[in-house]
Coordinates of C-alpha atoms in Angstrom, one line a residue:
M1 CA 37.1 -10.6 73.0
L2 CA 33.9 -11.3 74.9
K3 CA 32.0 -9.0 72.5
R4 CA 33.2 -10.9 69.4
L5 CA 32.4 -14.2 71.0
M6 CA 28.8 -13.0 71.8
V7 CA 28.4 -11.8 68.2
G8 CA 29.6 -15.1 66.8
L9 CA 27.2 -17.0 69.1
V10 CA 24.2 -14.8 68.1
S11 CA 25.1 -15.3 64.4
M12 CA 25.3 -19.0 64.8
L13 CA 22.0 -19.1 66.7
L14 CA 20.3 -17.1 63.9
A15 CA 21.7 -19.5 61.3
V16 CA 20.3 -22.5 63.2
L17 CA 16.9 -20.8 63.6
A18 CA 16.9 -19.9 59.9
M19 CA 17.7 -23.5 58.9
A20 CA 15.0 -24.8 61.3
Q21 CA 12.3 -22.6 59.8
T22 CA 12.9 -23.1 56.1
S23 CA 11.1 -25.6 54.0
T24 CA 12.7 -28.6 52.4
P25 CA 16.1 -27.6 51.0
I26 CA 16.5 -27.3 47.3
L27 CA 19.0 -29.9 46.1
L28 CA 21.3 -28.4 43.5
A29 CA 22.3 -30.6 40.6
P30 CA 26.1 -31.4 40.4
Q31 CA 26.2 -30.3 36.8
G32 CA 24.5 -27.0 37.5
G33 CA 22.2 -25.2 35.1
E34 CA 19.0 -23.4 36.1
V35 CA 17.1 -24.3 39.2
S36 CA 13.4 -23.6 39.4
L37 CA 12.4 -21.6 42.5
S38 CA 8.7 -21.6 41.9
G39 CA 6.9 -23.0 45.0
R40 CA 10.1 -23.6 46.8
M41 CA 10.4 -20.4 48.8
Q42 CA 8.8 -18.8 51.9
W43 CA 7.8 -15.2 52.3
L44 CA 7.1 -12.7 55.0
E45 CA 5.4 -9.3 54.7
D46 CA 7.0 -6.4 56.6
V47 CA 4.4 -3.7 56.7
S48 CA 6.5 -1.3 58.7
T49 CA 9.5 -1.8 56.3
R50 CA 11.8 -1.5 59.3
M51 CA 12.2 -5.1 60.2
T52 CA 15.9 -6.2 60.7
L53 CA 17.3 -9.5 59.6
A54 CA 17.3 -10.7 63.2
Q55 CA 13.6 -9.8 63.5
A56 CA 12.8 -11.6 60.2
H57 CA 14.6 -14.7 61.5
T58 CA 12.4 -15.0 64.5
A59 CA 9.1 -13.7 63.0
A60 CA 6.2 -16.1 63.1
G61 CA 4.5 -15.0 59.9
W62 CA 6.5 -17.0 57.4
R63 CA 4.3 -18.6 54.8
P64 CA 5.0 -20.9 51.8
L65 CA 5.1 -19.1 48.4
A66 CA 3.1 -21.3 46.0
V67 CA 4.6 -19.5 42.9
L68 CA 7.1 -16.8 42.1
P69 CA 6.7 -13.4 43.8
D70 CA 3.4 -11.8 42.6
F71 CA 2.9 -9.1 45.2
G72 CA 2.2 -6.2 42.7
Y73 CA 2.4 -2.7 43.9
T74 CA 2.8 -2.6 47.7
R75 CA 4.2 -0.2 50.3
S76 CA 5.4 -3.2 52.4
A77 CA 8.8 -4.8 52.2
I78 CA 8.8 -8.5 51.2
W79 CA 11.2 -11.0 52.7
L80 CA 11.9 -14.3 50.8
R81 CA 13.7 -17.3 52.2
L82 CA 15.1 -20.4 50.5
T83 CA 17.5 -23.1 51.5
V84 CA 19.8 -24.9 49.0
E85 CA 21.8 -28.0 49.4
Q86 CA 25.0 -28.1 47.5
P87 CA 26.4 -31.6 46.8
P88 CA 30.2 -32.3 47.0
Q89 CA 32.3 -31.5 44.0
A90 CA 29.5 -29.5 42.4
V91 CA 29.7 -26.1 40.6
S92 CA 30.2 -23.4 43.3
D93 CA 29.8 -20.2 41.2
W94 CA 26.1 -19.3 41.0
R95 CA 23.9 -16.3 40.1
L96 CA 20.6 -15.2 41.7
E97 CA 18.7 -13.1 39.1
I98 CA 15.6 -10.9 39.8
D99 CA 13.9 -10.3 36.4
N100 CA 12.7 -6.8 37.2
A101 CA 14.8 -3.9 35.7
Q102 CA 12.7 -1.3 37.6
L103 CA 13.3 -2.9 41.1
D104 CA 14.1 -0.1 43.6
D105 CA 15.9 -2.1 46.4
A106 CA 16.9 -5.7 46.7
R107 CA 19.1 -7.1 49.5
L108 CA 20.5 -10.6 49.7
Y109 CA 21.7 -12.1 53.0
R110 CA 23.6 -15.3 53.5
F111 CA 25.7 -16.8 56.3
G112 CA 29.3 -16.3 55.3
P113 CA 32.4 -18.4 55.9
N114 CA 33.6 -16.0 58.6
G115 CA 30.7 -16.8 60.8
S116 CA 28.6 -13.7 60.1
W117 CA 25.8 -12.6 57.8
Q118 CA 26.9 -11.1 54.5
E119 CA 24.8 -8.5 52.7
Q120 CA 24.7 -7.7 49.0
R121 CA 22.5 -4.7 47.9
I122 CA 21.3 -3.9 44.4
G123 CA 18.6 -1.7 42.7
R124 CA 18.0 1.8 41.5
F125 CA 19.1 3.3 44.8
V126 CA 22.5 1.7 44.4
P127 CA 25.0 3.2 42.0
R128 CA 25.7 0.9 39.1
E129 CA 29.4 0.7 39.9
D130 CA 28.4 -0.8 43.3
W131 CA 26.3 -3.6 41.8
P132 CA 27.8 -7.1 42.4
L133 CA 27.5 -7.8 38.6
N134 CA 27.3 -5.7 35.5
S135 CA 23.8 -6.8 34.3
R136 CA 20.6 -5.4 32.9
T137 CA 18.5 -6.8 35.8
P138 CA 19.4 -7.1 39.5
T139 CA 21.7 -10.1 39.8
F140 CA 23.7 -11.4 42.8
G141 CA 26.9 -13.4 42.6
L142 CA 27.0 -16.4 45.0
Q143 CA 29.8 -18.8 46.0
L144 CA 28.1 -21.9 47.3
P145 CA 30.6 -24.5 48.7
P146 CA 29.2 -28.0 49.5
G147 CA 26.7 -28.0 52.3
S148 CA 23.4 -26.3 53.2
H149 CA 22.9 -22.6 52.6
T150 CA 20.0 -20.4 53.7
L151 CA 19.4 -17.2 51.7
Y152 CA 17.3 -14.3 52.6
L153 CA 16.1 -11.8 50.0
R154 CA 14.5 -8.5 50.9
L155 CA 12.5 -6.6 48.2
Q156 CA 11.1 -3.1 48.5
G157 CA 10.1 -0.3 46.1
E158 CA 7.6 1.9 44.5
H159 CA 7.5 -0.3 41.3
T160 CA 5.8 -3.6 41.1
L161 CA 7.4 -6.4 43.2
S162 CA 6.0 -9.1 40.9
S163 CA 9.2 -10.5 39.6
G164 CA 10.7 -13.7 38.2
I165 CA 13.5 -15.0 40.3
H166 CA 16.0 -17.5 38.8
L167 CA 19.0 -19.4 40.2
W168 CA 21.7 -20.2 37.7
T169 CA 25.2 -21.5 37.6
A170 CA 27.6 -18.8 36.3
E171 CA 28.0 -20.5 33.0
A172 CA 24.3 -21.1 32.5
Y173 CA 23.6 -17.5 33.3
R174 CA 26.3 -16.3 30.8
V175 CA 24.7 -18.4 28.1
H176 CA 21.2 -17.2 29.0
S177 CA 22.3 -13.6 29.0
A178 CA 24.0 -14.0 25.6
Y179 CA 20.9 -15.7 24.2
E180 CA 18.7 -13.0 25.8
A181 CA 20.8 -10.2 24.3
L182 CA 20.4 -11.8 20.9
I183 CA 16.6 -12.0 21.2
F184 CA 16.4 -8.4 22.4
G185 CA 18.7 -7.3 19.5
G186 CA 16.4 -8.9 17.0
Y187 CA 13.4 -7.4 18.8
F188 CA 14.8 -3.9 18.7
G189 CA 16.0 -4.5 15.1
M190 CA 12.4 -5.3 14.2
Y191 CA 11.4 -2.0 15.8
A192 CA 13.9 -0.2 13.7
I193 CA 12.7 -1.8 10.5
V194 CA 9.1 -0.9 11.4
I195 CA 9.9 2.7 12.3
V196 CA 11.8 3.1 9.0
L197 CA 8.9 1.7 7.1
Q198 CA 6.5 4.0 9.0
I199 CA 8.7 7.1 8.2
F200 CA 8.8 6.1 4.6
F201 CA 5.1 5.4 4.4
W202 CA 4.1 8.6 6.2
T203 CA 6.5 10.7 4.0
M204 CA 5.0 9.3 0.9
T205 CA 1.3 9.5 1.9
R206 CA 1.1 12.1 4.7
E207 CA -1.8 10.1 6.1
S208 CA -2.8 11.1 9.6
R209 CA -3.3 7.4 10.5
G210 CA 0.3 6.7 9.5
G211 CA 1.7 9.6 11.3
W212 CA 0.0 8.8 14.6
Y213 CA 0.9 5.2 14.3
L214 CA 4.6 6.2 13.9
F215 CA 4.3 8.2 17.1
Y216 CA 2.6 5.3 18.8
T217 CA 5.4 3.0 17.7
L218 CA 8.0 5.4 19.2
V219 CA 6.1 5.4 22.5
L220 CA 6.1 1.6 22.5
L221 CA 9.8 1.5 21.8
A222 CA 10.6 4.0 24.6
G223 CA 8.7 1.8 27.1
T224 CA 10.3 -1.4 25.9
L225 CA 13.8 0.1 26.2
L226 CA 13.2 1.3 29.8
N227 CA 11.5 -2.0 30.8
S228 CA 14.4 -4.0 29.4
G229 CA 17.0 -2.4 31.6
Y230 CA 19.6 -2.0 28.8
P231 CA 19.7 1.8 28.7
Q232 CA 20.2 1.9 32.5
N233 CA 23.0 -0.7 32.3
M234 CA 24.8 1.0 29.3
L235 CA 24.4 4.6 30.5
D236 CA 24.8 3.9 34.3
L237 CA 21.4 5.3 35.0
T238 CA 19.9 4.7 38.5
S239 CA 17.4 6.8 40.5
G240 CA 16.5 9.2 37.7
T241 CA 15.0 6.5 35.6
S242 CA 12.3 5.7 38.2
T243 CA 10.6 9.0 37.8
L244 CA 11.1 9.0 34.1
F245 CA 9.6 5.5 33.8
G246 CA 6.7 6.5 36.1
V247 CA 5.8 9.6 33.9
Y248 CA 6.1 7.4 30.9
L249 CA 3.6 4.8 32.3
C250 CA 1.2 7.7 33.0
L251 CA 1.4 9.4 29.6
A252 CA 1.8 6.4 27.3
P253 CA -2.0 5.6 27.3
T254 CA -2.7 8.9 25.6
A255 CA -1.0 7.5 22.5
I256 CA -3.4 4.6 22.6
A257 CA -6.4 6.9 22.9
R258 CA -5.3 9.2 20.1
L259 CA -4.4 6.4 17.7
T260 CA -7.7 4.7 18.4
A261 CA -9.6 7.9 17.8
V262 CA -7.8 8.6 14.5
W263 CA -7.9 4.9 13.3
L264 CA -11.6 4.4 14.0
E265 CA -12.5 8.0 12.9
L266 CA -14.4 8.5 16.1
D267 CA -14.9 12.2 15.4
Q268 CA -17.1 11.2 12.5
H269 CA -18.9 8.2 13.8
L270 CA -19.1 8.9 17.6
P271 CA -18.3 12.6 18.0
R272 CA -19.6 13.1 21.5
L273 CA -18.1 9.9 22.9
N274 CA -14.9 10.8 21.1
R275 CA -14.5 13.9 23.1
I276 CA -15.2 12.1 26.4
Y277 CA -12.9 9.3 25.5
Q278 CA -9.9 11.4 24.5
Y279 CA -10.2 14.3 27.0
G280 CA -10.8 11.8 29.8
S281 CA -7.7 9.8 28.9
Y282 CA -5.6 13.0 28.7
G283 CA -7.0 14.3 32.1
V284 CA -6.2 11.0 33.9
A285 CA -2.7 10.9 32.4
V286 CA -1.8 14.5 33.4
F287 CA -3.2 13.9 37.0
A288 CA -1.3 10.6 37.4
S289 CA 1.9 12.2 36.1
A290 CA 1.5 15.1 38.6
L291 CA 1.2 12.5 41.4
V292 CA 4.4 10.8 40.3
L293 CA 6.3 14.1 40.2
T294 CA 5.0 15.1 43.7
D295 CA 6.3 12.2 45.7
S296 CA 3.1 10.1 45.3
Y297 CA 4.7 7.7 42.9
L298 CA 2.9 4.6 44.0
V299 CA -0.6 6.2 43.9
G300 CA 0.1 7.8 40.5
V301 CA 1.4 4.6 38.8
Q302 CA -1.4 2.5 40.3
L303 CA -4.0 5.0 39.0
S304 CA -2.3 4.9 35.6
Q305 CA -2.3 1.1 35.5
V306 CA -6.0 0.8 36.4
S307 CA -7.0 3.6 33.9
T308 CA -4.9 1.9 31.2
L309 CA -6.8 -1.4 31.7
V310 CA -10.1 0.5 31.5
L311 CA -8.8 2.4 28.4
V312 CA -7.8 -0.9 26.6
L313 CA -11.2 -2.4 27.3
V314 CA -13.1 0.7 26.2
S315 CA -10.9 1.0 23.0
F316 CA -11.7 -2.6 22.2
G317 CA -15.3 -2.1 22.8
L318 CA -15.4 1.0 20.5
G319 CA -13.7 -1.1 17.8
L320 CA -16.2 -3.9 18.2
C321 CA -19.1 -1.4 18.1
L322 CA -17.9 0.2 14.9
W323 CA -17.1 -3.2 13.4
R324 CA -20.7 -4.2 13.8
R325 CA -21.6 -1.0 12.1
K326 CA -19.3 -2.1 9.2
V327 CA -17.1 1.0 9.6
P328 CA -13.9 0.6 7.5
H329 CA -10.7 -0.3 9.3
A330 CA -12.6 -1.4 12.5
G331 CA -12.2 -5.1 11.8
F332 CA -8.5 -4.7 11.2
Y333 CA -8.2 -2.6 14.3
L334 CA -9.7 -5.4 16.4
L335 CA -7.5 -8.1 14.8
V336 CA -4.1 -6.3 15.0
F337 CA -4.5 -4.3 18.1
G338 CA -6.1 -7.3 19.8
F339 CA -2.6 -8.8 20.0
I340 CA -1.1 -5.9 21.9
D341 CA -4.3 -5.4 24.0
L342 CA -4.0 -8.9 25.3
G343 CA -0.3 -8.4 26.1
I344 CA -1.0 -5.2 27.9
L345 CA -3.8 -6.8 30.0
A346 CA -1.6 -9.8 30.9
R347 CA 1.3 -7.6 31.9
F348 CA -0.6 -5.1 33.9
L349 CA -2.6 -7.8 35.7
R350 CA 0.7 -9.4 36.6
N351 CA 2.2 -6.1 37.8
L352 CA -0.9 -5.6 40.0
G353 CA -0.5 -9.1 41.4
L354 CA -3.7 -10.4 39.9
L355 CA -1.9 -12.9 37.7
P356 CA 0.9 -15.2 38.7
V357 CA 4.5 -14.5 37.5
S358 CA 5.3 -17.0 34.7
F359 CA 7.0 -17.0 31.3
I360 CA 3.6 -16.2 29.7
T361 CA 2.8 -13.2 31.9
D362 CA 6.5 -12.0 31.9
Y363 CA 6.7 -11.9 28.1
A364 CA 3.0 -11.5 27.1
L365 CA 3.6 -7.9 26.3
F366 CA 6.7 -8.6 24.2
I367 CA 4.9 -11.4 22.3
G368 CA 1.9 -9.2 21.8
I369 CA 3.9 -6.3 20.5
T370 CA 5.9 -8.5 18.2
L371 CA 2.8 -10.0 16.6
H372 CA 1.3 -6.5 16.4
L373 CA 4.3 -5.0 14.7
L374 CA 4.5 -7.8 12.2
A375 CA 0.9 -7.5 11.3
M376 CA 1.0 -3.7 11.1
S377 CA 4.1 -3.9 8.8
L378 CA 2.3 -6.3 6.5
Y379 CA -0.7 -3.9 6.6
F380 CA 1.3 -0.8 5.7
I381 CA 3.1 -2.7 2.9
Y382 CA -0.3 -3.7 1.6
R383 CA -1.6 -0.1 2.1
Y384 CA 1.4 1.4 0.3
N385 CA 1.0 -1.0 -2.6
H386 CA -2.7 -0.3 -2.7
L387 CA -2.1 3.5 -2.7
H388 CA 0.6 3.1 -5.3
S389 CA -1.7 1.1 -7.6
S390 CA -4.5 3.6 -7.0
L391 CA -2.1 6.4 -7.9
K392 CA -1.1 4.6 -11.1
V393 CA -4.8 4.1 -12.0
E394 CA -5.5 7.7 -11.3
Q395 CA -2.5 8.8 -13.4
R396 CA -3.6 6.5 -16.2
A397 CA -7.2 7.9 -15.9
R398 CA -5.8 11.4 -16.3
E399 CA -3.8 10.4 -19.3
E400 CA -6.9 8.7 -20.8
Q401 CA -8.9 11.8 -20.1
Q402 CA -6.3 14.0 -21.8
D403 CA -6.3 11.6 -24.8
F404 CA -10.1 11.6 -24.8
V405 CA -10.1 15.4 -24.8
N406 CA -7.7 15.5 -27.7
M407 CA -9.7 12.9 -29.6
V408 CA -13.0 14.6 -29.0
S409 CA -11.5 17.9 -30.1
H410 CA -10.2 16.3 -33.3
E411 CA -13.4 14.3 -34.0
F412 CA -15.7 17.3 -33.5
R413 CA -13.4 19.7 -35.3
T414 CA -13.3 17.6 -38.5
P415 CA -17.1 17.5 -39.3
L416 CA -17.4 21.1 -38.1
A417 CA -14.7 22.1 -40.6
I418 CA -16.5 20.2 -43.3
I419 CA -19.8 22.0 -42.5
N420 CA -18.1 25.4 -42.4
T421 CA -16.3 24.9 -45.7
S422 CA -19.3 23.5 -47.5
I423 CA -21.5 26.4 -46.3
Q424 CA -18.9 28.9 -47.4
Q425 CA -18.7 27.3 -50.8
L426 CA -22.5 27.3 -51.1
V427 CA -22.7 31.0 -50.2
A428 CA -19.8 31.9 -52.5
N429 CA -21.2 29.9 -55.5
L430 CA -25.0 30.4 -55.5
G431 CA -25.1 29.8 -59.2
A432 CA -23.0 26.6 -59.2
P433 CA -24.3 23.5 -61.0
I434 CA -26.9 21.5 -59.2
E435 CA -24.6 18.5 -58.9
K436 CA -22.0 20.4 -56.9
T437 CA -24.7 22.0 -54.7
L438 CA -26.1 18.5 -54.0
Q439 CA -22.7 17.2 -53.2
R440 CA -22.0 20.0 -50.8
G441 CA -25.4 19.4 -49.2
Q442 CA -24.5 15.7 -48.8
N443 CA -21.2 16.7 -47.2
I444 CA -23.1 18.8 -44.7
R445 CA -25.5 15.9 -44.0
N446 CA -22.7 13.4 -43.6
A447 CA -20.9 15.7 -41.2
T448 CA -24.0 16.4 -39.1
Q449 CA -24.6 12.6 -38.9
R450 CA -21.1 12.1 -37.8
L451 CA -21.6 14.7 -35.0
A452 CA -24.9 13.1 -34.0
H453 CA -23.2 9.7 -33.8
L454 CA -20.3 11.1 -31.7
L455 CA -22.8 12.7 -29.3
D456 CA -24.7 9.4 -29.1
D457 CA -21.5 7.5 -28.2
Y458 CA -20.5 10.0 -25.5
L459 CA -23.9 10.3 -24.0
S460 CA -24.3 6.5 -24.0
M461 CA -21.0 6.1 -22.2
D462 CA -22.1 8.6 -19.6
R463 CA -25.4 6.8 -19.3
L464 CA -23.7 3.4 -18.7
D465 CA -21.4 5.0 -16.1
S466 CA -24.3 6.5 -14.2
A467 CA -25.5 4.9 -10.9
H468 CA -29.1 4.8 -12.1
Q469 CA -30.6 2.1 -14.3
P470 CA -28.3 2.2 -17.4
V471 CA -30.5 -0.1 -19.5
K472 CA -34.2 0.6 -20.1
L473 CA -35.9 -2.6 -21.3
I474 CA -39.0 -2.3 -23.5
S475 CA -40.7 -4.7 -25.9
C476 CA -39.7 -3.8 -29.5
D477 CA -39.6 -5.0 -33.0
F478 CA -35.9 -5.8 -33.4
F479 CA -36.2 -5.7 -37.2
E480 CA -37.0 -2.0 -36.9
V481 CA -33.8 -1.6 -34.8
I482 CA -31.9 -3.2 -37.7
E483 CA -33.4 -1.1 -40.3
D484 CA -32.8 2.1 -38.4
A485 CA -29.2 1.2 -37.7
T486 CA -28.4 0.4 -41.3
S487 CA -30.2 3.3 -42.9
D488 CA -27.0 5.5 -43.0
W489 CA -25.4 3.2 -45.6
P490 CA -26.3 3.0 -49.3
L491 CA -28.2 -0.1 -50.7
G492 CA -25.9 -3.0 -51.4
R493 CA -23.2 -2.0 -48.9
I494 CA -24.8 -4.2 -46.2
K495 CA -26.4 -7.6 -46.8
I496 CA -29.0 -8.3 -44.2
H497 CA -30.1 -11.9 -43.4
V498 CA -32.9 -12.2 -40.8
K499 CA -34.3 -15.5 -39.5
D500 CA -36.9 -16.3 -36.8
L501 CA -36.6 -13.0 -34.9
P502 CA -38.5 -13.2 -31.6
S503 CA -41.5 -10.8 -31.6
P504 CA -41.5 -8.8 -29.5
F505 CA -37.9 -8.8 -28.2
L506 CA -37.1 -7.3 -24.8
C507 CA -34.1 -4.9 -25.0
D508 CA -33.1 -1.2 -24.9
P509 CA -33.6 -0.3 -28.6
D510 CA -31.6 2.9 -28.4
L511 CA -28.5 1.1 -27.0
M512 CA -28.9 -1.8 -29.4
R513 CA -29.0 0.6 -32.4
I514 CA -25.6 2.0 -31.1
V515 CA -24.2 -1.6 -31.0
L516 CA -25.2 -2.3 -34.6
R517 CA -24.2 1.1 -35.9
N518 CA -20.8 1.0 -34.3
L519 CA -20.1 -2.5 -35.5
L520 CA -21.2 -1.6 -39.0
A521 CA -19.2 1.7 -39.0
N522 CA -16.1 -0.2 -37.9
A523 CA -16.6 -2.8 -40.7
D524 CA -17.2 0.0 -43.2
R525 CA -14.0 1.8 -42.4
H526 CA -11.8 -1.3 -42.7
S527 CA -13.5 -3.0 -45.7
P528 CA -13.1 -2.4 -49.5
A529 CA -16.0 -0.4 -50.9
D530 CA -16.8 -3.1 -53.5
L531 CA -17.2 -5.9 -50.9
A532 CA -20.5 -6.0 -49.0
I533 CA -20.7 -6.3 -45.2
E534 CA -22.8 -9.3 -44.0
L535 CA -25.2 -8.9 -41.1
N536 CA -27.0 -12.1 -39.9
V537 CA -29.5 -11.9 -37.1
S538 CA -31.4 -15.0 -36.0
G539 CA -33.6 -16.0 -33.1
Y540 CA -33.5 -19.0 -30.7
P541 CA -36.4 -21.0 -29.5
H542 CA -35.7 -19.9 -25.9
G543 CA -36.2 -16.3 -26.9
G544 CA -32.5 -15.3 -27.3
L545 CA -30.9 -13.6 -30.2
H546 CA -27.7 -14.2 -32.2
I547 CA -26.1 -11.4 -34.2
R548 CA -23.2 -12.1 -36.5
L549 CA -21.5 -9.4 -38.5
Q550 CA -18.8 -10.2 -41.0
D551 CA -16.6 -8.1 -43.2
H552 CA -14.0 -9.0 -45.8
G553 CA -11.5 -6.3 -45.0
E554 CA -7.9 -6.0 -43.8
G555 CA -8.5 -8.0 -40.5
I556 CA -7.0 -7.3 -37.1
A557 CA -3.5 -8.2 -35.9
P558 CA -3.5 -11.1 -33.3
D559 CA -1.7 -9.0 -30.7
E560 CA -4.4 -6.3 -30.9
L561 CA -7.4 -8.7 -30.4
S562 CA -7.1 -8.7 -26.6
H563 CA -7.1 -4.9 -26.5
L564 CA -10.0 -4.4 -29.0
F565 CA -12.7 -3.6 -26.4
Q566 CA -10.5 -1.3 -24.2
K567 CA -11.5 2.3 -23.8
Y568 CA -9.9 4.7 -26.3
F569 CA -7.9 1.8 -28.0
R570 CA -7.2 2.3 -31.6
G571 CA -5.3 -0.3 -33.6
R572 CA -2.6 0.3 -36.2
G573 CA -5.2 0.0 -39.0
S574 CA -7.1 3.0 -37.5
K575 CA -4.3 5.5 -38.1
G576 CA -5.5 8.3 -40.4
K577 CA -9.2 7.2 -40.1
P578 CA -11.9 8.9 -38.0
G579 CA -12.8 7.5 -34.6
A580 CA -12.3 8.1 -30.9
G581 CA -11.7 4.5 -29.7
L582 CA -15.1 4.3 -28.0
G583 CA -17.2 2.3 -30.4
L584 CA -16.2 -1.2 -29.6
Y585 CA -15.8 -0.3 -25.9
L586 CA -19.4 0.8 -25.9
V587 CA -20.5 -2.3 -27.8
Q588 CA -19.1 -4.6 -25.2
R589 CA -20.5 -2.7 -22.3
I590 CA -24.0 -2.5 -23.8
V591 CA -24.0 -6.2 -24.6
H592 CA -22.8 -7.1 -21.1
A593 CA -25.5 -4.8 -19.7
H594 CA -28.1 -6.9 -21.6
G595 CA -26.6 -10.1 -20.1
G596 CA -25.1 -11.1 -23.3
T597 CA -21.6 -12.1 -24.7
I598 CA -19.6 -10.9 -27.6
E599 CA -16.7 -12.6 -29.4
V600 CA -14.4 -11.6 -32.2
Q601 CA -12.5 -13.7 -34.8
S602 CA -10.1 -12.1 -37.3
T603 CA -7.6 -13.2 -39.9
L604 CA -5.2 -10.7 -41.5
G605 CA -6.1 -10.0 -45.1
Q606 CA -9.4 -11.9 -44.9
G607 CA -11.7 -10.0 -42.6
T608 CA -13.2 -9.9 -39.1
T609 CA -16.4 -11.5 -37.6
F610 CA -18.2 -10.3 -34.5
S611 CA -20.7 -12.7 -32.8
I612 CA -23.2 -11.5 -30.2
L613 CA -25.4 -13.7 -28.1
L614 CA -28.2 -12.1 -26.2
R615 CA -30.0 -14.4 -23.7
P616 CA -33.3 -13.6 -22.0
G617 CA -32.7 -13.2 -18.3
P618 CA -31.7 -10.7 -15.5
L619 CA -29.6 -7.7 -16.4
R620 CA -26.0 -7.2 -15.2
R621 CA -24.3 -3.9 -14.3
A622 CA -22.5 -2.5 -17.3

C-alpha cells in the first residue's frame, strides 16, 4: 500500500515538474482540425540514448524548438515536449502523426487518468500489429479530455530524424489520409503510365537512352514506394525494410550516373572524365552498401547522401559544360533533370538537417519527380513521333529510289534499244536506199541525244545535292545559252522573242541550259506538232531577267499543279511518254539556286505557261 502511494506521489510530482517546464500551452480549437506544432515544442538531446522519462523531466537542457524537428542523421535520442490545453466540450479523439515512414523508434508518453505515465511505442522495431493505428506513417491515438496535457515524444533511429509532426482530430486525420491516398494513387498511376510508355518506346526503338531511362524510372519508383510507407503498411514489413532502404539509398545514385553518361554521350565527348565519373560513383555506392550491411548503417547512409549531393552537382556541371559546347540533348538534360536535381538537393539537405522541415522540403522530391516525369513523357512522345516521321521519310525515300531505278532503267533501255536496232538494220542492209540510211542515222543521233540529256539531268541533280558550291556563276552571253538550248529542235518549232537582254548576264550557263531545255522538252511532248512553242526572254533595267515559255497543248489538271515540281512526279498526261519525272524538279531547284522564282499557269485544252524571274543578288542553297 505504501509502495503504491509512493509511486503515485512520484508520478504526480513528475507531472507537476513537466507542466512547470513546458512553454506556453497550445490551446486546441473546440471544433478541432489540424494544429500547427511548428515553434511550439521544446527539445532535449540525449547523447547517451539511455535517459529515462524521469531523467528527461528533470534535465536542465530543454530548449525551444523554433521549427519542426530537423535533426538529420544523429546517434542521439531526441526528446520533444509539448503541452496542449483542451477546452470544455471539445473533440477528445486526436492523432499525433510523425511524417517519416522510415522512423526506427518513436515513443509517446502522457500522464494517464489512472495517475501514471502511459507509453505508446511505434516504429520499425515494433511489429505492425502492435502499432496503435494501422497507418503508413507512425501515428499515435490520443484521448484528450478537457484540461491541460503534457506530451513527451522520444525519437531515435539510424534514419534521418528530420520529420514533420502533425496534431489532428481523428476526423481531420481521416480526411487527410483519404486525400493523401488519392494523391499518392494518382502519383503512382502517373509512374505506371510513364513506365508503360517507356517500355513501348524502348521496344519500338531499342535506343540505349530509352532503355536506361526505363531502368532509372524503375529505380525512382522503388525509392518512392519505400519512402511512402505504403508497402510496409500493406505487407506488414518492419525491420527488414530498413536495411533494404539503406542499400537502395546507396545504390540508387549509380542509376543517375549511368543515365547521365548515356544521355550526354560522355564516352564520346569526355572519355577520360566519363571513366572517373562512372567508376567513382559505382565504387562509392558499393562501399556505402557494404557499410550498411555490416552494422554501420548510419555511416553508410550518410556517406551515400553526401556522395549523391556531389554526384548531382557534378552531373549538372557536366550537362552545363556540354551544353556550352552545343552537344545535342545537353540543353534538354539540364531543363528536365534540373527539376529532379533540385528536388533531390532539397530532400537530402533536409534529411541531413541543413534545411528546415516544411511542406516544400518534405515534398520537394515528389514535386520535382512529377515535373520531371511529365516533361520526359512529353519528350518521349515527341521523340517517338519524330522517329516515326523519320522512318516514314526513309521509307518514302526508299520507294522513290526504287521508282527512280525503275525509271532510269526504262529511260536508258529505250534509247539503247533504238541505237542497237538501228545499227543492226544498217549492218544488215548496207545497200539500202540513202533515205532509209539517213533516217536510221537520225534515229541513232536522237537516241544518243536523249541519253546525253538524261545524263545531264542526273549529274545536275547530284551536283545540286552536293555540299560544295552547286552553282558556278560566270559572266555569259545569255543569247548563246538560248541558242544552244533550242538547237535540238527544228526551225519553226520554237518561236524565240528576245528583248533588252543584259550583257553580260551573271549565271551558271550549264544549269540554265538545262532549265530551258527541260521546259522546252516538256512543252514539246505535250503540244501538237503544228503549233509553235513561244519562248520570250526579256531583261530588266536592274539587271534581272524574265523568261516566259508558253505552249498551246493539252494543259495540266488543276489537282496536279501543286505536285508539278516534286521529284519523280509524272502527271496523267505523261503516261506512255518518255521522261523520268526529274525535269521540272531540276528546273525549280536551279532557279531557286540562282535566287529566282518560277510560276506556272495552265488551262486544260489551251496550254501551259511557265514564268521565271531571275533577280541579281546573293545565291540561295538549292
